[in-house]
mmCIF file of C-alpha atoms and ligand atoms in Angstrom:
data_model
loop_
_atom_site.group_PDB
_atom_site.id
_atom_site.type_symbol
_atom_site.label_atom_id
_atom_site.label_comp_id
_atom_site.label_asym_id
_atom_site.label_seq_id
_atom_site.Cartn_x
_atom_site.Cartn_y
_atom_site.Cartn_z
ATOM 1 C CA MET A 1 -86.913 25.151 -125.633
ATOM 2 C CA SER A 2 -84.634 26.759 -129.113
ATOM 3 C CA LEU A 3 -81.333 26.309 -130.147
ATOM 4 C CA ASN A 4 -80.918 28.604 -133.221
ATOM 5 C CA LYS A 5 -77.743 30.282 -132.392
ATOM 6 C CA VAL A 6 -73.693 28.657 -133.865
ATOM 7 C CA VAL A 7 -70.929 30.339 -132.813
ATOM 8 C CA ILE A 8 -68.390 29.089 -135.692
ATOM 9 C CA PRO A 9 -64.505 30.817 -134.047
ATOM 10 C CA VAL A 10 -62.917 32.457 -136.776
ATOM 11 C CA ALA A 11 -60.046 34.419 -135.809
ATOM 12 C CA GLY A 12 -56.781 32.711 -134.854
ATOM 13 C CA LEU A 13 -54.082 32.278 -137.612
ATOM 14 C CA GLY A 14 -53.570 29.591 -139.011
ATOM 15 C CA THR A 15 -49.734 28.368 -138.153
ATOM 16 C CA ARG A 16 -50.079 25.001 -139.316
ATOM 17 C CA MET A 17 -50.952 26.292 -142.666
ATOM 18 C CA LEU A 18 -48.399 28.542 -143.765
ATOM 19 C CA PRO A 19 -47.346 29.808 -146.041
ATOM 20 C CA ALA A 20 -50.391 29.871 -147.437
ATOM 21 C CA THR A 21 -52.405 31.956 -144.291
ATOM 22 C CA LYS A 22 -49.830 34.458 -144.463
ATOM 23 C CA VAL A 23 -51.822 36.524 -146.076
ATOM 24 C CA ILE A 24 -55.301 34.492 -146.663
ATOM 25 C CA PRO A 25 -57.206 33.646 -143.164
ATOM 26 C CA LYS A 26 -57.392 29.638 -143.744
ATOM 27 C CA GLU A 27 -61.197 28.841 -143.306
ATOM 28 C CA MET A 28 -60.796 30.967 -146.885
ATOM 29 C CA LEU A 29 -58.421 27.955 -148.494
ATOM 30 C CA PRO A 30 -60.516 26.379 -150.977
ATOM 31 C CA ILE A 31 -61.313 21.921 -151.234
ATOM 32 C CA ILE A 32 -62.050 21.965 -155.183
ATOM 33 C CA ASP A 33 -64.310 25.218 -155.922
ATOM 34 C CA LYS A 34 -65.592 26.130 -153.387
ATOM 35 C CA PRO A 35 -64.030 27.772 -149.147
ATOM 36 C CA ILE A 36 -63.865 25.854 -145.755
ATOM 37 C CA ILE A 37 -65.907 28.322 -144.315
ATOM 38 C CA GLN A 38 -68.632 27.534 -146.721
ATOM 39 C CA TYR A 39 -68.541 23.854 -146.784
ATOM 40 C CA VAL A 40 -68.728 24.507 -142.317
ATOM 41 C CA ILE A 41 -71.316 27.356 -143.464
ATOM 42 C CA GLU A 42 -73.778 24.451 -144.906
ATOM 43 C CA GLU A 43 -73.281 21.751 -142.088
ATOM 44 C CA CYS A 44 -74.468 24.729 -140.089
ATOM 45 C CA ILE A 45 -77.236 25.113 -142.600
ATOM 46 C CA GLU A 46 -77.877 21.038 -142.870
ATOM 47 C CA ALA A 47 -78.973 21.146 -138.826
ATOM 48 C CA LYS A 48 -81.353 23.622 -139.198
ATOM 49 C CA PHE A 49 -79.221 27.380 -137.349
ATOM 50 C CA SER A 50 -80.830 30.016 -138.228
ATOM 51 C CA GLU A 51 -78.690 32.365 -136.514
ATOM 52 C CA ILE A 52 -74.569 31.896 -137.187
ATOM 53 C CA ILE A 53 -72.050 34.349 -135.393
ATOM 54 C CA LEU A 54 -68.382 34.559 -136.840
ATOM 55 C CA ILE A 55 -65.192 35.558 -134.563
ATOM 56 C CA THR A 56 -63.432 37.113 -135.549
ATOM 57 C CA HIS A 57 -59.754 39.341 -136.657
ATOM 58 C CA SER A 58 -58.507 42.437 -138.587
ATOM 59 C CA SER A 59 -56.769 40.129 -141.416
ATOM 60 C CA LYS A 60 -60.672 38.254 -141.599
ATOM 61 C CA ASN A 61 -62.307 40.351 -143.849
ATOM 62 C CA SER A 62 -62.546 37.854 -146.656
ATOM 63 C CA ILE A 63 -65.280 35.699 -144.700
ATOM 64 C CA GLU A 64 -67.962 38.404 -144.453
ATOM 65 C CA ASN A 65 -67.878 39.325 -147.898
ATOM 66 C CA HIS A 66 -68.017 35.853 -149.119
ATOM 67 C CA PHE A 67 -71.040 35.630 -147.755
ATOM 68 C CA ASP A 68 -71.869 38.897 -149.315
ATOM 69 C CA THR A 69 -73.386 40.435 -152.171
ATOM 70 C CA SER A 70 -71.191 41.057 -155.258
ATOM 71 C CA PHE A 71 -72.639 43.803 -156.890
ATOM 72 C CA GLU A 72 -70.341 43.709 -159.821
ATOM 73 C CA LEU A 73 -69.396 40.164 -159.977
ATOM 74 C CA GLU A 74 -73.856 39.141 -160.266
ATOM 75 C CA THR A 75 -73.592 41.768 -162.622
ATOM 76 C CA ALA A 76 -71.043 41.521 -165.391
ATOM 77 C CA LEU A 77 -71.746 37.166 -164.853
ATOM 78 C CA GLU A 78 -75.821 38.396 -166.418
ATOM 79 C CA LYS A 79 -74.421 40.513 -169.121
ATOM 80 C CA ARG A 80 -72.393 37.181 -169.628
ATOM 81 C CA ILE A 81 -75.827 35.246 -169.984
ATOM 82 C CA LYS A 82 -73.510 32.331 -166.918
ATOM 83 C CA LYS A 83 -77.455 31.567 -165.092
ATOM 84 C CA SER A 84 -75.802 28.829 -162.842
ATOM 85 C CA LEU A 85 -72.802 30.392 -162.254
ATOM 86 C CA LEU A 86 -74.621 33.455 -161.069
ATOM 87 C CA LYS A 87 -77.415 31.629 -159.100
ATOM 88 C CA GLU A 88 -74.751 29.706 -157.749
ATOM 89 C CA ILE A 89 -72.936 33.085 -156.600
ATOM 90 C CA ARG A 90 -76.503 34.305 -155.599
ATOM 91 C CA SER A 91 -77.500 31.513 -152.972
ATOM 92 C CA ILE A 92 -74.186 31.930 -150.804
ATOM 93 C CA SER A 93 -75.474 35.845 -150.351
ATOM 94 C CA ARG A 94 -78.371 34.561 -149.963
ATOM 95 C CA LEU A 95 -78.791 31.721 -147.223
ATOM 96 C CA LYS A 96 -81.193 31.431 -144.830
ATOM 97 C CA THR A 97 -79.644 32.261 -141.900
ATOM 98 C CA ASN A 98 -78.322 35.513 -140.259
ATOM 99 C CA ILE A 99 -74.553 36.164 -140.063
ATOM 100 C CA ILE A 100 -73.715 38.731 -137.647
ATOM 101 C CA SER A 101 -70.313 38.817 -137.209
ATOM 102 C CA ILE A 102 -68.071 40.188 -133.557
ATOM 103 C CA ARG A 103 -64.575 41.315 -133.089
ATOM 104 C CA GLN A 104 -61.714 39.202 -130.712
ATOM 105 C CA SER A 105 -59.132 41.350 -130.812
ATOM 106 C CA GLU A 106 -56.729 39.146 -128.490
ATOM 107 C CA ALA A 107 -54.965 35.964 -129.628
ATOM 108 C CA LYS A 108 -56.055 34.146 -126.025
ATOM 109 C CA GLY A 109 -57.925 30.975 -126.975
ATOM 110 C CA LEU A 110 -60.604 29.102 -128.257
ATOM 111 C CA GLY A 111 -62.818 29.208 -124.206
ATOM 112 C CA HIS A 112 -62.111 33.234 -124.765
ATOM 113 C CA ALA A 113 -63.481 33.720 -128.610
ATOM 114 C CA ILE A 114 -66.870 31.694 -127.188
ATOM 115 C CA LEU A 115 -66.305 33.847 -124.873
ATOM 116 C CA GLN A 116 -66.741 36.973 -126.662
ATOM 117 C CA ALA A 117 -70.179 36.334 -127.445
ATOM 118 C CA LYS A 118 -72.049 35.700 -124.595
ATOM 119 C CA ASN A 119 -74.010 39.391 -124.302
ATOM 120 C CA ILE A 120 -75.897 37.180 -127.851
ATOM 121 C CA ILE A 121 -76.935 34.201 -126.449
ATOM 122 C CA GLY A 122 -78.046 35.481 -123.396
ATOM 123 C CA LYS A 123 -80.202 33.176 -122.562
ATOM 124 C CA ASP A 124 -80.160 30.470 -125.111
ATOM 125 C CA PRO A 125 -78.715 27.053 -125.951
ATOM 126 C CA PHE A 126 -75.854 27.371 -128.152
ATOM 127 C CA ALA A 127 -73.884 24.833 -130.739
ATOM 128 C CA VAL A 128 -70.059 25.245 -131.422
ATOM 129 C CA VAL A 129 -68.633 24.626 -134.456
ATOM 130 C CA LEU A 130 -64.785 24.935 -135.352
ATOM 131 C CA PRO A 131 -64.263 24.973 -139.058
ATOM 132 C CA ASP A 132 -61.465 23.882 -140.014
ATOM 133 C CA ARG A 133 -62.820 20.225 -139.328
ATOM 134 C CA VAL A 134 -64.898 19.605 -142.075
ATOM 135 C CA ILE A 135 -67.561 16.982 -143.180
ATOM 136 C CA ASN A 136 -66.807 14.121 -145.313
ATOM 137 C CA LYS A 137 -70.381 14.588 -146.129
ATOM 138 C CA ASN A 138 -69.529 11.127 -148.780
ATOM 139 C CA LYS A 139 -68.405 8.999 -146.287
ATOM 140 C CA CYS A 140 -71.446 9.814 -143.904
ATOM 141 C CA ASP A 141 -73.918 6.780 -144.695
ATOM 142 C CA MET A 142 -77.033 8.226 -142.286
ATOM 143 C CA LYS A 143 -80.141 9.991 -143.633
ATOM 144 C CA VAL A 144 -79.375 12.078 -140.700
ATOM 145 C CA ASP A 145 -75.596 14.322 -140.366
ATOM 146 C CA ASN A 146 -73.839 14.870 -137.413
ATOM 147 C CA LEU A 147 -74.083 18.320 -135.671
ATOM 148 C CA SER A 148 -78.881 17.124 -137.215
ATOM 149 C CA LEU A 149 -78.868 14.591 -135.282
ATOM 150 C CA MET A 150 -76.943 16.299 -132.224
ATOM 151 C CA ARG A 151 -79.319 19.202 -132.207
ATOM 152 C CA ARG A 152 -82.441 15.976 -132.039
ATOM 153 C CA LEU A 153 -80.461 14.788 -129.737
ATOM 154 C CA PHE A 154 -80.223 18.163 -126.802
ATOM 155 C CA LEU A 155 -84.125 19.162 -128.003
ATOM 156 C CA GLU A 156 -85.409 16.076 -127.080
ATOM 157 C CA GLU A 157 -83.061 15.203 -123.247
ATOM 158 C CA GLY A 158 -81.281 18.795 -123.230
ATOM 159 C CA ASN A 159 -78.188 17.774 -122.305
ATOM 160 C CA ASP A 160 -74.564 19.262 -123.205
ATOM 161 C CA ILE A 161 -73.283 17.408 -125.645
ATOM 162 C CA ILE A 162 -69.785 17.236 -127.581
ATOM 163 C CA LEU A 163 -68.554 14.899 -130.774
ATOM 164 C CA LEU A 164 -65.652 12.714 -130.420
ATOM 165 C CA GLU A 165 -64.188 10.523 -132.945
ATOM 166 C CA LYS A 166 -61.249 7.407 -131.481
ATOM 167 C CA VAL A 167 -57.835 8.494 -132.810
ATOM 168 C CA LEU A 168 -54.593 6.789 -133.240
ATOM 169 C CA LYS A 169 -52.773 6.989 -129.593
ATOM 170 C CA LYS A 170 -49.892 9.019 -131.093
ATOM 171 C CA ASP A 171 -51.792 11.611 -132.311
ATOM 172 C CA VAL A 172 -54.207 12.853 -129.210
ATOM 173 C CA GLY A 173 -51.523 15.423 -128.106
ATOM 174 C CA ASN A 174 -53.402 17.015 -131.580
ATOM 175 C CA TYR A 175 -56.895 16.652 -129.567
ATOM 176 C CA GLY A 176 -59.121 17.449 -126.004
ATOM 177 C CA ILE A 177 -59.901 14.170 -125.574
ATOM 178 C CA ALA A 178 -62.557 12.990 -123.296
ATOM 179 C CA LYS A 179 -64.063 10.015 -120.786
ATOM 180 C CA ILE A 180 -66.808 8.657 -121.345
ATOM 181 C CA ARG A 181 -68.376 6.247 -119.003
ATOM 182 C CA LYS A 182 -72.053 4.707 -119.791
ATOM 183 C CA ASP A 183 -75.848 4.766 -118.664
ATOM 184 C CA GLY A 184 -78.226 2.555 -117.068
ATOM 185 C CA ASN A 185 -79.569 3.184 -121.581
ATOM 186 C CA LYS A 186 -76.304 3.006 -122.929
ATOM 187 C CA ARG A 187 -75.972 6.757 -122.987
ATOM 188 C CA ARG A 188 -72.588 8.300 -123.144
ATOM 189 C CA PHE A 189 -71.393 11.019 -121.575
ATOM 190 C CA ILE A 190 -68.215 12.788 -120.473
ATOM 191 C CA LYS A 191 -66.105 11.700 -117.836
ATOM 192 C CA ASP A 192 -63.208 13.770 -117.550
ATOM 193 C CA ILE A 193 -61.482 15.807 -120.445
ATOM 194 C CA LYS A 194 -58.295 16.561 -120.992
ATOM 195 C CA GLU A 195 -57.055 19.313 -123.843
ATOM 196 C CA LYS A 196 -53.784 18.088 -125.541
ATOM 197 C CA PRO A 197 -52.423 15.107 -123.616
ATOM 198 C CA THR A 198 -49.300 12.595 -124.006
ATOM 199 C CA PRO A 199 -50.093 9.626 -125.134
ATOM 200 C CA LYS A 200 -49.147 8.973 -121.440
ATOM 201 C CA ASN A 201 -51.550 10.729 -119.634
ATOM 202 C CA ALA A 202 -54.202 10.659 -122.384
ATOM 203 C CA PRO A 203 -57.771 9.190 -120.788
ATOM 204 C CA SER A 204 -58.626 7.389 -123.363
ATOM 205 C CA ASN A 205 -58.502 7.698 -127.655
ATOM 206 C CA LEU A 206 -61.652 9.463 -128.140
ATOM 207 C CA ALA A 207 -61.437 13.182 -129.286
ATOM 208 C CA VAL A 208 -62.575 15.743 -129.480
ATOM 209 C CA VAL A 209 -63.709 17.130 -132.746
ATOM 210 C CA GLY A 210 -64.920 20.572 -133.117
ATOM 211 C CA ARG A 211 -68.999 20.127 -132.932
ATOM 212 C CA TYR A 212 -70.475 20.632 -128.972
ATOM 213 C CA ILE A 213 -74.069 21.970 -128.076
ATOM 214 C CA PHE A 214 -73.692 23.782 -124.453
ATOM 215 C CA LYS A 215 -76.064 25.849 -122.313
ATOM 216 C CA ALA A 216 -75.661 28.813 -121.765
ATOM 217 C CA ASP A 217 -74.530 28.112 -117.914
ATOM 218 C CA ILE A 218 -71.585 26.616 -119.867
ATOM 219 C CA LEU A 219 -70.110 30.318 -120.117
ATOM 220 C CA ASP A 220 -69.780 31.177 -116.687
ATOM 221 C CA PHE A 221 -66.796 28.604 -116.411
ATOM 222 C CA VAL A 222 -64.565 29.790 -118.952
ATOM 223 C CA ASP A 223 -61.174 31.808 -117.323
ATOM 224 C CA LYS A 224 -62.216 35.644 -117.845
ATOM 225 C CA ASN A 225 -57.846 35.487 -117.803
ATOM 226 C CA THR A 226 -55.180 33.139 -119.517
ATOM 227 C CA LYS A 227 -52.953 32.302 -116.470
ATOM 228 C CA LYS A 228 -48.559 31.101 -117.509
ATOM 229 C CA ASN A 229 -48.964 32.349 -120.792
ATOM 230 C CA ARG A 230 -51.577 29.022 -121.370
ATOM 231 C CA GLU A 231 -54.419 30.866 -123.811
ATOM 232 C CA ILE A 232 -57.877 29.846 -121.783
ATOM 233 C CA GLU A 233 -59.025 26.348 -123.348
ATOM 234 C CA LEU A 234 -62.265 25.693 -123.572
ATOM 235 C CA THR A 235 -62.028 22.384 -122.585
ATOM 236 C CA ASP A 236 -60.532 23.672 -118.869
ATOM 237 C CA ALA A 237 -64.686 25.269 -119.285
ATOM 238 C CA ILE A 238 -65.723 21.694 -119.419
ATOM 239 C CA LYS A 239 -64.030 19.934 -116.782
ATOM 240 C CA LYS A 240 -65.049 22.812 -114.285
ATOM 241 C CA TYR A 241 -68.812 22.290 -115.777
ATOM 242 C CA ILE A 242 -69.224 18.944 -114.930
ATOM 243 C CA SER A 243 -66.806 18.989 -111.653
ATOM 244 C CA SER A 244 -70.359 21.503 -111.089
ATOM 245 C CA GLY A 245 -72.700 19.044 -111.447
ATOM 246 C CA ALA A 246 -73.921 19.632 -115.807
ATOM 247 C CA GLU A 247 -74.941 16.171 -117.847
ATOM 248 C CA VAL A 248 -72.425 16.596 -121.220
ATOM 249 C CA GLN A 249 -73.832 13.905 -123.458
ATOM 250 C CA ALA A 250 -71.088 11.994 -125.841
ATOM 251 C CA SER A 251 -72.110 11.139 -129.421
ATOM 252 C CA LEU A 252 -69.836 9.368 -132.053
ATOM 253 C CA LEU A 253 -68.703 10.749 -134.949
ATOM 254 C CA LYS A 254 -70.480 8.861 -137.978
ATOM 255 C CA GLY A 255 -68.375 8.454 -141.153
ATOM 256 C CA GLU A 256 -65.404 11.316 -140.875
ATOM 257 C CA CYS A 257 -64.483 14.395 -139.990
ATOM 258 C CA PHE A 258 -61.128 16.572 -142.095
ATOM 259 C CA ASP A 259 -58.734 18.799 -140.556
ATOM 260 C CA CYS A 260 -58.147 21.309 -143.018
ATOM 261 C CA GLY A 261 -56.355 22.974 -140.387
ATOM 262 C CA SER A 262 -53.655 20.322 -141.603
ATOM 263 C CA LYS A 263 -51.556 19.971 -144.866
ATOM 264 C CA GLN A 264 -52.482 16.311 -144.964
ATOM 265 C CA GLY A 265 -55.608 16.264 -143.269
ATOM 266 C CA TYR A 266 -56.030 19.567 -145.862
ATOM 267 C CA PHE A 267 -54.454 17.448 -148.595
ATOM 268 C CA LYS A 268 -56.850 14.208 -147.965
ATOM 269 C CA SER A 269 -60.723 17.404 -148.404
ATOM 270 C CA ILE A 270 -58.796 17.446 -151.460
ATOM 271 C CA ILE A 271 -58.564 14.197 -153.625
ATOM 272 C CA GLU A 272 -62.146 13.557 -151.461
ATOM 273 C CA THR A 273 -64.057 15.943 -152.412
ATOM 274 C CA ALA A 274 -62.404 15.791 -156.144
ATOM 275 C CA ILE A 275 -63.321 12.240 -156.800
ATOM 276 C CA ASN A 276 -67.088 12.637 -155.484
ATOM 277 C CA HIS A 277 -67.155 15.458 -157.215
ATOM 278 C CA ASP A 278 -70.595 15.631 -159.422
ATOM 279 C CA GLU A 279 -69.781 17.080 -162.851
ATOM 280 C CA PHE A 280 -65.932 16.585 -162.281
ATOM 281 C CA GLY A 281 -65.468 13.266 -160.346
ATOM 282 C CA GLN A 282 -64.501 11.204 -163.510
ATOM 283 C CA ASP A 283 -62.315 12.739 -164.241
ATOM 284 C CA PHE A 284 -60.216 13.837 -161.165
ATOM 285 C CA LYS A 285 -60.270 10.347 -160.819
ATOM 286 C CA ASN A 286 -58.817 8.878 -164.073
ATOM 287 C CA ILE A 287 -56.146 12.014 -163.578
ATOM 288 C CA LEU A 288 -55.507 10.023 -160.154
ATOM 289 C CA LYS A 289 -54.956 6.577 -161.905
ATOM 290 C CA LYS A 290 -52.537 8.396 -164.461
ATOM 291 C CA TYR A 291 -50.214 9.099 -161.337
ATOM 292 C CA SER A 292 -50.934 5.848 -159.370
ATOM 293 C CA SER A 293 -49.468 4.165 -162.627
HETATM 294 C C1 G1P B 301 -59.697 22.379 -130.548
HETATM 295 C C2 G1P B 301 -59.391 22.669 -129.425
HETATM 296 C C3 G1P B 301 -59.731 20.717 -129.381
HETATM 297 C C4 G1P B 301 -59.853 19.840 -130.025
HETATM 298 C C5 G1P B 301 -59.610 20.295 -131.460
HETATM 299 C C6 G1P B 301 -60.321 19.405 -133.082
HETATM 300 O O1 G1P B 301 -58.069 23.026 -130.712
HETATM 301 O O2 G1P B 301 -59.997 22.983 -128.125
HETATM 302 O O3 G1P B 301 -60.102 20.220 -128.089
HETATM 303 O O4 G1P B 301 -60.036 18.870 -130.724
HETATM 304 O O5 G1P B 301 -59.736 21.624 -132.089
HETATM 305 O O6 G1P B 301 -59.840 20.533 -134.164
HETATM 306 P P1 G1P B 301 -56.844 23.608 -131.990
HETATM 307 O O7 G1P B 301 -57.125 22.512 -132.789
HETATM 308 O O8 G1P B 301 -57.563 24.722 -132.763
HETATM 309 O O9 G1P B 301 -55.518 23.158 -131.097
#
């Protein structure tokens, strides 16, 4: 079985990050010197996904432009003999992956966004990576990252797989929350899942991080139409998929994942990335020390 496709839904309006996202896509907000989407796509490439499918919106062209060649910029950098910058800029448009985009003309939710890729997915398994969640590579003490590990598990065992992390009970209302069971080999499987429950109704405090690997069959369980003004949720499809007998494994997040769709999470990602920056890390630490004394 091959697993090459990853769907990244980028059509969302980013209302939690307004007013910054009135004109700029939330995925293009920078964490120090790279836009959020670049960290996410680099994570996919590291996990060896070779086909990236962006589900996008007319207001988000800058995302595609960022990964395209900029002839004018490259020529200017060439003339000014800025070799290392030129190399870095060129590498963004020469990634070891194909990026294609599909428009989601109506904002009908995450399930609806994924469904837009149905024809391209065909019968192949695929990953879904949510772009407002950025894995903190500095806190990842493993040799392989979370998405690579999920991919390896899927290819070895063939079960759909979702990444979960423990969150505070008070925060469960921001996430999909899963109840898990363990089998005889201590493998974790999802038993139940609820989208943004109240702390009282939450089946646990294990939240869906935004990294999933599915077989194409899941798409048959995504609602085609919205009901009672609710969005078409991926979580509802997962719930129905499990009820139909599908085995969906749970992988627990190693390290940390920033929620860059929230102002606090985004701020944290900036601080962490700054102090661990190869070139300017020490400078940033000195600046922070000045402010904390
Ligand atoms: C989405 C998913 C949710 C998941 C979350 C992770 O929610 O629906 O299950 O836990 O992403 O960030 P959203 O943040 O788009 O409202």
